[in-house]
XYZ file of C-alpha atoms in Angstrom:
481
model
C -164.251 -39.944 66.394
C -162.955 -41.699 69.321
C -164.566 -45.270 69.933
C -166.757 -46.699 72.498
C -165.385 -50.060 74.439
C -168.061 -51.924 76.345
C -166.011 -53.598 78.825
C -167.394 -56.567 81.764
C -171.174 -56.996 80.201
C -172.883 -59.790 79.303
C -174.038 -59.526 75.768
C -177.884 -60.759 75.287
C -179.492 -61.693 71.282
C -182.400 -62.700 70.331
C -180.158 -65.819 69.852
C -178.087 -66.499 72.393
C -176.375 -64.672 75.878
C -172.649 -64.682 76.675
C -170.380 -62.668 78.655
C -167.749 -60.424 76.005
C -166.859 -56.948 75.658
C -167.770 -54.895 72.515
C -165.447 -52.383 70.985
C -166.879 -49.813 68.442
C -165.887 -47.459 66.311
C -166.309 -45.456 63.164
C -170.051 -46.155 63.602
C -170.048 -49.642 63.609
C -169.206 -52.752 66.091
C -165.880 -53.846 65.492
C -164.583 -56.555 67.815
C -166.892 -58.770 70.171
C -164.874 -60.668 72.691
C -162.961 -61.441 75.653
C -160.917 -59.041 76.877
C -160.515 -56.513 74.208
C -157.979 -53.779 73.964
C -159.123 -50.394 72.821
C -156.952 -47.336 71.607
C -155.858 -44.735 74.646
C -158.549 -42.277 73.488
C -161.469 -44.637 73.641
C -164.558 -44.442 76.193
C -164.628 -47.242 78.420
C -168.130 -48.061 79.435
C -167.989 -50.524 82.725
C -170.896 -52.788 82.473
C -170.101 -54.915 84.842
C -173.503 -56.672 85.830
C -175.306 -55.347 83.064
C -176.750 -56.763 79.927
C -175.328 -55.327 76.201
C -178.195 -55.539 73.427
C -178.670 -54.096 70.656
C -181.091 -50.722 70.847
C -184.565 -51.015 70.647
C -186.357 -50.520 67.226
C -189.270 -49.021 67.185
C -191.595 -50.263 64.089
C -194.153 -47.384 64.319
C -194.080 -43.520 64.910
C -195.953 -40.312 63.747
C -193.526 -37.067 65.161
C -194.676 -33.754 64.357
C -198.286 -35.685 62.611
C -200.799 -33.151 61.313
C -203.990 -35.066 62.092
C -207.608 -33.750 62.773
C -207.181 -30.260 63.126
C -203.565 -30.049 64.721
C -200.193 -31.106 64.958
C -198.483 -33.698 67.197
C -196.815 -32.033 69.579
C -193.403 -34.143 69.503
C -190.597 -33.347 66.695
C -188.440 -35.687 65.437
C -185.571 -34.229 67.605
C -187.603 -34.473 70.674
C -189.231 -37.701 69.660
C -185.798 -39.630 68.948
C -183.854 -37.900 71.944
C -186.790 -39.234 74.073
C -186.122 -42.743 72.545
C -182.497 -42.679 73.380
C -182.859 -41.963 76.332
C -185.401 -45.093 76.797
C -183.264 -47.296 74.829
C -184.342 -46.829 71.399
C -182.018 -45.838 68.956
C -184.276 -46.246 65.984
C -187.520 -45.767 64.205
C -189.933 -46.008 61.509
C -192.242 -43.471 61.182
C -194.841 -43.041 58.742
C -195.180 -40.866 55.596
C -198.880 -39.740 55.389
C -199.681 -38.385 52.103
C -203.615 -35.920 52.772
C -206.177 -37.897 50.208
C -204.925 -36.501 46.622
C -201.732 -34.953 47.765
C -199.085 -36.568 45.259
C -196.742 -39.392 47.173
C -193.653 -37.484 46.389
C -194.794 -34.331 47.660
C -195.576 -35.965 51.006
C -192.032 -37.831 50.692
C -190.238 -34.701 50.776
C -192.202 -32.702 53.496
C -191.754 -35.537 56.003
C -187.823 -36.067 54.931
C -187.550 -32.766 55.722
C -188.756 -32.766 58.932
C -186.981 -35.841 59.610
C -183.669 -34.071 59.063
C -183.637 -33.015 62.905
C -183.748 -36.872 64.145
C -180.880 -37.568 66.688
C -180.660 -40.909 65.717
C -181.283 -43.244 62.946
C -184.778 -43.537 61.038
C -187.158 -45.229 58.381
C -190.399 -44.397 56.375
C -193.392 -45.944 55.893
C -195.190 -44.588 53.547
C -199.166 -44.499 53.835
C -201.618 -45.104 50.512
C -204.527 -43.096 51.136
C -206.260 -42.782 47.381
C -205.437 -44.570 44.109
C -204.343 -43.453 40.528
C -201.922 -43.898 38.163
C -199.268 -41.396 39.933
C -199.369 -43.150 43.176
C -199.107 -46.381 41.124
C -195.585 -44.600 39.887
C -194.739 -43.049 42.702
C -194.166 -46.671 44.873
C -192.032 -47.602 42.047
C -190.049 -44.904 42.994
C -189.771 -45.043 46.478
C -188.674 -48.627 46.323
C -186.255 -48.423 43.893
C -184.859 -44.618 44.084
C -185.877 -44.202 48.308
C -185.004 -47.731 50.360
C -188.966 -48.027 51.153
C -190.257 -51.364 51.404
C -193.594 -50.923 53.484
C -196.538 -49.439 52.193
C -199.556 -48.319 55.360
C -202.971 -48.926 54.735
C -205.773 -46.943 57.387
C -208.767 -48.882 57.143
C -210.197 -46.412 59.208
C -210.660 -42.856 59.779
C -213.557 -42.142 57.048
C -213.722 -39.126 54.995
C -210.009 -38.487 55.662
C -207.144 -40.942 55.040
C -209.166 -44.312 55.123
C -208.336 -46.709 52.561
C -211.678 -48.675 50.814
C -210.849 -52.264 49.112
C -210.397 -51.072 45.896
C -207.710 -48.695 47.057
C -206.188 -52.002 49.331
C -206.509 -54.440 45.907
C -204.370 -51.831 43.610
C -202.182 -50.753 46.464
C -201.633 -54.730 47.561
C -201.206 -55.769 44.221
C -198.510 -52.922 43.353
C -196.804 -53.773 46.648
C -196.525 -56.945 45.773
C -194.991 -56.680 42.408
C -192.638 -54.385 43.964
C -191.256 -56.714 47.185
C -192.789 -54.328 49.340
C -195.161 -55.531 52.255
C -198.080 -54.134 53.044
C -198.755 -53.003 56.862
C -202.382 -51.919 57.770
C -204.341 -50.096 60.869
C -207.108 -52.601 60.775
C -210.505 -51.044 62.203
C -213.690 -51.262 60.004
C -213.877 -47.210 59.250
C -217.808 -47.558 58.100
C -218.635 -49.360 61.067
C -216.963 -46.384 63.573
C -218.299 -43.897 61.341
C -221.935 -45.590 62.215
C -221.471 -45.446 65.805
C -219.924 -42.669 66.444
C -222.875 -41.070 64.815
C -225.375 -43.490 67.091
C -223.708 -42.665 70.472
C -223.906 -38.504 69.874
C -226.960 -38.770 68.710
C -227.588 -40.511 72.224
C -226.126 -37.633 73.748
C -222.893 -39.808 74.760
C -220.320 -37.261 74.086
C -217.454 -37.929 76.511
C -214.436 -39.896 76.092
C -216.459 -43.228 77.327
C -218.087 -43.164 73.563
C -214.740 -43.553 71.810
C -214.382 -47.350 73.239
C -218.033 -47.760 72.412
C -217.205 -46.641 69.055
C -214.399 -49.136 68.327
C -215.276 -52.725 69.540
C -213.255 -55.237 69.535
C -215.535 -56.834 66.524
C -214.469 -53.842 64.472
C -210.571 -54.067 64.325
C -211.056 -58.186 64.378
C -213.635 -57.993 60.687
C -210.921 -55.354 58.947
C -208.222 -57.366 60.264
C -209.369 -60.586 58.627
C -210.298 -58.483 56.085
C -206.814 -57.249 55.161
C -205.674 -61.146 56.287
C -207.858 -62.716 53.469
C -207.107 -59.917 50.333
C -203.212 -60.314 51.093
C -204.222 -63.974 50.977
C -205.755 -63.916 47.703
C -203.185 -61.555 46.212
C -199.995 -63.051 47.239
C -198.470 -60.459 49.240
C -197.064 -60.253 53.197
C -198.863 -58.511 55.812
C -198.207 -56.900 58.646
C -200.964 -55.642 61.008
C -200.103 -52.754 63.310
C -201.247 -51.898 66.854
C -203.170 -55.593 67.062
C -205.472 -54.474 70.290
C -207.456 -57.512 70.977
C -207.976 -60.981 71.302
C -210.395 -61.446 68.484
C -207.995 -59.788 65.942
C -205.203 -62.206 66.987
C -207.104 -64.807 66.756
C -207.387 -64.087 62.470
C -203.652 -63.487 62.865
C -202.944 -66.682 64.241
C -205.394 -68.498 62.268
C -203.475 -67.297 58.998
C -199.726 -68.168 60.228
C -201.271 -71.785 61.264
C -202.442 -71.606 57.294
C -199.013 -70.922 56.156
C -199.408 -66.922 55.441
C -197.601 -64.441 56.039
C -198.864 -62.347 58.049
C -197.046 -60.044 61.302
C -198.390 -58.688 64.287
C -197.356 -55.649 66.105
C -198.645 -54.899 70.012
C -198.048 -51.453 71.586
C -196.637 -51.550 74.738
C -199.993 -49.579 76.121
C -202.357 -51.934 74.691
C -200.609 -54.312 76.970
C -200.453 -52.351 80.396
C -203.696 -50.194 80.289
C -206.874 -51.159 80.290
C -210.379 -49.625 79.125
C -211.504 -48.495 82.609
C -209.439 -45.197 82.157
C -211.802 -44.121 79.455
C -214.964 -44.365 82.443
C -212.728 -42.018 84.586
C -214.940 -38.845 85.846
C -212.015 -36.561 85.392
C -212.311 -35.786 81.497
C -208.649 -34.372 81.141
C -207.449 -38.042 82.180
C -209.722 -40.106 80.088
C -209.065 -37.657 76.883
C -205.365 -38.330 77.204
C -205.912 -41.884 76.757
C -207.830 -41.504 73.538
C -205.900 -43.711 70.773
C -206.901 -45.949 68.143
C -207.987 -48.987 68.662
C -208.518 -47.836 72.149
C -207.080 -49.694 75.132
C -209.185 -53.070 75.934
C -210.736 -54.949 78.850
C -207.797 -57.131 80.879
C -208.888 -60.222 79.297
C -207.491 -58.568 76.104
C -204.182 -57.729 77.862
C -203.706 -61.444 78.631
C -204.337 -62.740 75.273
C -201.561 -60.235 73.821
C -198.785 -61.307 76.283
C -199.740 -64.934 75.110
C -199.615 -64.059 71.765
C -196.189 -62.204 72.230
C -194.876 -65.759 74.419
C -196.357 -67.777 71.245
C -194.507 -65.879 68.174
C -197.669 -65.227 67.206
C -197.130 -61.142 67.905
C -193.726 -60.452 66.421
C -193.005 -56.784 67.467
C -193.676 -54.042 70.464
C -194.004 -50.644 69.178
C -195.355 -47.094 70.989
C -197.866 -45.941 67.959
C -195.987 -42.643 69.809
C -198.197 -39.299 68.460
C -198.421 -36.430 71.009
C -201.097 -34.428 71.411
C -201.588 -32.285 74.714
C -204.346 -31.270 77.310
C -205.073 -28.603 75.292
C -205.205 -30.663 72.242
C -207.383 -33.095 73.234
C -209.512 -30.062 74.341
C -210.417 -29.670 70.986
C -213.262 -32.324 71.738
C -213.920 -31.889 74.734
C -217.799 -31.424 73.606
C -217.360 -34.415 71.048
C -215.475 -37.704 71.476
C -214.981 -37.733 67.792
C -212.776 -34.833 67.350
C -210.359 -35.735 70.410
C -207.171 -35.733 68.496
C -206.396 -39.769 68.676
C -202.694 -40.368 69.794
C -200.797 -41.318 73.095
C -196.854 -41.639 73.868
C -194.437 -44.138 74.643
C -191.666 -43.933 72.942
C -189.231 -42.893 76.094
C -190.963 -45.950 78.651
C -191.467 -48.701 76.208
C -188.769 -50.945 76.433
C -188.762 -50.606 80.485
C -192.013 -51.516 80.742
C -192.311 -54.489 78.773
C -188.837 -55.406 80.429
C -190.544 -55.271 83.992
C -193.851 -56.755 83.084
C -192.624 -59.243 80.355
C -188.740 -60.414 81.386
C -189.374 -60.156 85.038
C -192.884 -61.669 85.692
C -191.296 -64.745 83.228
C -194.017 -63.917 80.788
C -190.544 -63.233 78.584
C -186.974 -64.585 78.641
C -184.019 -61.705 77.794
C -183.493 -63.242 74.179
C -187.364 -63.050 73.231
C -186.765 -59.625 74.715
C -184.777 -58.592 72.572
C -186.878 -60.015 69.827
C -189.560 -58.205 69.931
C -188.286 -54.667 71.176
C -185.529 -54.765 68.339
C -184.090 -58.117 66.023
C -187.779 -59.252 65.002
C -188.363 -55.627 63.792
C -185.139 -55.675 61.955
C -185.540 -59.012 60.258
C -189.352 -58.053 59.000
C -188.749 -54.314 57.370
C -184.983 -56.065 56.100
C -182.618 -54.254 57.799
C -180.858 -57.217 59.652
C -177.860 -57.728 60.946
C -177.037 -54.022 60.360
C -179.881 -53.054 63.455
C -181.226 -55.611 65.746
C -177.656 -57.773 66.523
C -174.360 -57.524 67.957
C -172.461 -58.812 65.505
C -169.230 -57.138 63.750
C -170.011 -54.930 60.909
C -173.299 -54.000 62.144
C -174.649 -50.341 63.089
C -172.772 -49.767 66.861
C -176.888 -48.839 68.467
C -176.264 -50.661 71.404
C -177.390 -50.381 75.030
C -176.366 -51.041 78.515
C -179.145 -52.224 81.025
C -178.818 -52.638 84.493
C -181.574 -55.130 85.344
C -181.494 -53.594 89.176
C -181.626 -50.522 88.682
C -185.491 -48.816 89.076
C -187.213 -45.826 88.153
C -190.611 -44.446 88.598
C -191.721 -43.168 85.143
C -193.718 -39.714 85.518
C -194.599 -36.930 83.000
C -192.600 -34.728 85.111
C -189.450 -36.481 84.546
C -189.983 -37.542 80.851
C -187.911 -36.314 78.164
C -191.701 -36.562 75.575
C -193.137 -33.648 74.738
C -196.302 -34.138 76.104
C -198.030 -33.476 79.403
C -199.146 -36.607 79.770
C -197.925 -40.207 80.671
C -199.850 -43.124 80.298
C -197.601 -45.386 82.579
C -197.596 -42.781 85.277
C -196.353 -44.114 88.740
C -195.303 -47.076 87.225
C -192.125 -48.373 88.900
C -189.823 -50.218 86.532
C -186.977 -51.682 87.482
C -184.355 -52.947 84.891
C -183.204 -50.026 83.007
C -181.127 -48.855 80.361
C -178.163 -46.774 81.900
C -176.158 -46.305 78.456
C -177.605 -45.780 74.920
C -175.055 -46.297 71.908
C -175.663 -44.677 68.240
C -173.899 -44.812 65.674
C -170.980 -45.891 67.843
C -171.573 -42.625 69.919
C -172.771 -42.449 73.192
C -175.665 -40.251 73.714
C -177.103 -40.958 76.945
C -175.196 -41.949 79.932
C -176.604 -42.095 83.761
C -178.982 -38.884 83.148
C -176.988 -37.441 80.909
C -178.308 -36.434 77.625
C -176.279 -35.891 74.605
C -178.091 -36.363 71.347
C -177.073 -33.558 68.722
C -179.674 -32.236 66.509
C -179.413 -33.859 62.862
C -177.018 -36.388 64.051
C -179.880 -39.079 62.949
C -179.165 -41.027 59.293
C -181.871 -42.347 57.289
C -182.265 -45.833 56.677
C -183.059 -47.312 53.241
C -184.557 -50.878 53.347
C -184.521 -53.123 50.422
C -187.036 -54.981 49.234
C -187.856 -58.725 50.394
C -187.408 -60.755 47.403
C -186.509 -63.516 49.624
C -190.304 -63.548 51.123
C -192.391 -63.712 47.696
C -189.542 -66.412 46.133
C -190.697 -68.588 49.599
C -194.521 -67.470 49.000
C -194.680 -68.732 45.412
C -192.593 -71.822 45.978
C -195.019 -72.379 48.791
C -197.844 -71.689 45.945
C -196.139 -73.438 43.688
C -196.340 -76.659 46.037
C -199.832 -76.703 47.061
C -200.862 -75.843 43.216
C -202.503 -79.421 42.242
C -200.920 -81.124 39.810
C -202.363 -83.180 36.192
C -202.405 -86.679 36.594
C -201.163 -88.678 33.548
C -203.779 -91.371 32.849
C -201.850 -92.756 29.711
């Protein structure tokens, strides 16, 4: 395979930004540098006035997802060329095992599916009921499978929601592996209770499914999930953090010394709640997700939280379901099929609302779209840097260069876009994977299958800092003599 040379860009890290071309070939980067030579047959990329980073990660998925009563509508070939094409050139998706299904049943049905990804991917893998198999079965997706993240819904009752004693075995078993835990942190009695309340009211339209989910509800299974990891000894990472009261247990636990991560969707940051009030029912369905998008106040606290450290990643929660999905409860908020996308428009808008309002520099940019995401699930340097040796996913953004983002442009499979009309401007113009280019200037060219999965190790190096942190706080005899 012929080799890529990025030639006149200005390379941007989550650590530093210098100008250097980047040769790459056989799948990896090879040379980062001044004025680099490349063999006859090589693609030369001009980048001249554009930025080279590495291509966005993105920490959380569900392609092709059965969930309540159908089946996301994206595939992992659509889903991944979509993300190319929007600069992400990886992602980890989740493995959701139906309550009593064995683990390695689920393992298999999802790697299969996977097998049509155009670029690289991860698992998650979701406990959703406890016994002795499952206890076996993480044992062996750790050590046989690369998986070091175990999901935990603390929501959706009488399907996949996890109760404590399920999070206490699960936690504990995690923990003994160097696996963290990751959990969707919404009190599922609590919505169970009022969704039942507001029907019984006769509130039936998509307005109820906010009502449903206050912010009170993620913030209590949040600090929940903050104070059992606590107790137990074992990293957490909470996913699609929503609202200001949940980051506030996040950030209250990092200021004690846990470890604890916070993801924020790149919706939960642009939209806000009044779409759900809107009188055309089509619209407000297709913003039905969970946690649902918040009141602007909310919005503000999460860009804080991003410009503090205190949020670590930006991820899509990208699960497709179309208008006549979402149809499916169109007489019942409750059995809307939950799920938006994002996959394609992530990375340009958090680059347009993040690096050019200031809320963001390029470097923390790069953080939390790719690097941070790398460093917590363990697979840095090989994604998230530019550094020689690692995985050539690489793209080249134009900062001038704008687009409106629309539904009828998108490469998603869904009928729908939640940043629709939004102009961006700063834009990826060349995506890199695997040292291959597969989207240049409009031009697609992801291959079917062409997508590698990604084993991460587990994270040793976290639980030997957590129990010499233990081990220093533990109080200590006092000889008396």
């Amino acid at each position: 395979m012929a080799g890529v040379l990025i030639r006149g860009g200005t390379v941007v890290t989550a650590e530093r930004t210098w100008r250097a071309d980047v040769y790459c070939a056989d799948g990896v980067i090879k040379a980062v540098g001044d004025s680099l030579d490349a063999p006859a047959d090589a693609e030369v990329i001009d980048a001249g006035g554009c930025y080279v980073m590495p291509g966005g990660i993105d920490p959380h998925t569900h392609m092709e997802l059965p969930f309540m009563g159908t089946v996301a509508s994206e595939d992992f070939f659509s889903g991944t060329t979509a993300g190319a094409v929007g600069g992400t050139t990886m992602i980890i998706d989740f493995v959701i095992p139906a309550p009593q299904e064995p683990i390695m049943d689920a393992w298999r049905k999802w790697s299969s599916w996977a097998e049509k990804a155009a670029t690289d991917y991860s698992f998650h893998v979701a406990i959703t009921w406890w016994d002795e198999s499952v206890h076996a079965a993480m044992g062996t997706l750790v050590g046989e499978h690369g998986v070091n993240s175990f999901k935990h819904f603390m929501a959706y009752k009488n399907a996949i929601m996890c109760d404590d004693e399920v999070l206490v075995n699960s936690f504990t078993r995690a923990r003994d592996l160097g696996a963290i835990c990751t959990v969707h942190a919404e009190n599922g009695e609590l919505v169970f209770h009022l969704q039942q309340q507001l029907v019984a009211q006769g509130i039936t339209g998509p307005e109820g499914h906010p009502l449903s989910r206050p912010p009170e509800v993620e913030a209590e299974a949040a600090n929940r999930a903050i104070r059992i990891a606590q107790v137990l000894g074992v990293p957490l990472y909470v996913v699609h953090t929503s609202c200001d009261a949940a980051l506030q247990a996040i950030t209250r636990a990092r200021l004690e010394g846990q470890r604890v991560f916070g993801e924020v969707l790149a919706g939960h940051l642009l939209v806000d709640d009044s779409v759900y009030r809107d009188p055309d029912w089509e619209f407000a369905a297709a913003h039905v997700m969970s946690p649902p998008f918040r009141p602007r106040r909310d919005q503000e606290a999460l860009w804080r939280g991003l410009q503090s450290g205190n949020l670590q990643t930006t991820a899509t929660d990208h699960c497709c379901f179309c208008a006549d999905q979402k149809a499916m409860g169109r007489d019942d908020f409750t059995k809307i099929p939950n799920g938006t996308a994002g996959i394609e428009d992530r990375m340009h808008a958090i680059w347009t609302h993040g690096v050019r309002t200031g809320r963001l520099t390029m470097n923390e940019f790069v953080a939390v779209t790719s690097t941070n995401a790398a460093k917590i699930f363990n697979i840095y340097p090989r994604k998230g840097s530019v550094t020689v040796g690692a995985d050539a996913d690489l793209v080249v953004w134009d900062p001038a260069r704008s687009r409106t983002i629309s539904a009828k442009t998108h490469h998603q499979n869904i009928d729908f876009n939640i940043f629709e009309g939004m102009e961006v401007t700063g834009i990826n113009v060349v995506t890199i994977s695997q040292g291959r280019v597969v989207y240049r200037d409009g031009d697609v060219r992801t291959q079917r299958g062409a997508g590698r999965y990604v084993k991460r190790p587990p994270r040793a190096f976290f639980y030997d800092a957590m129990r010499r942190s233990r081990e220093l706080r533990a109080p200590r005899s006092v000889d008396r003599g």
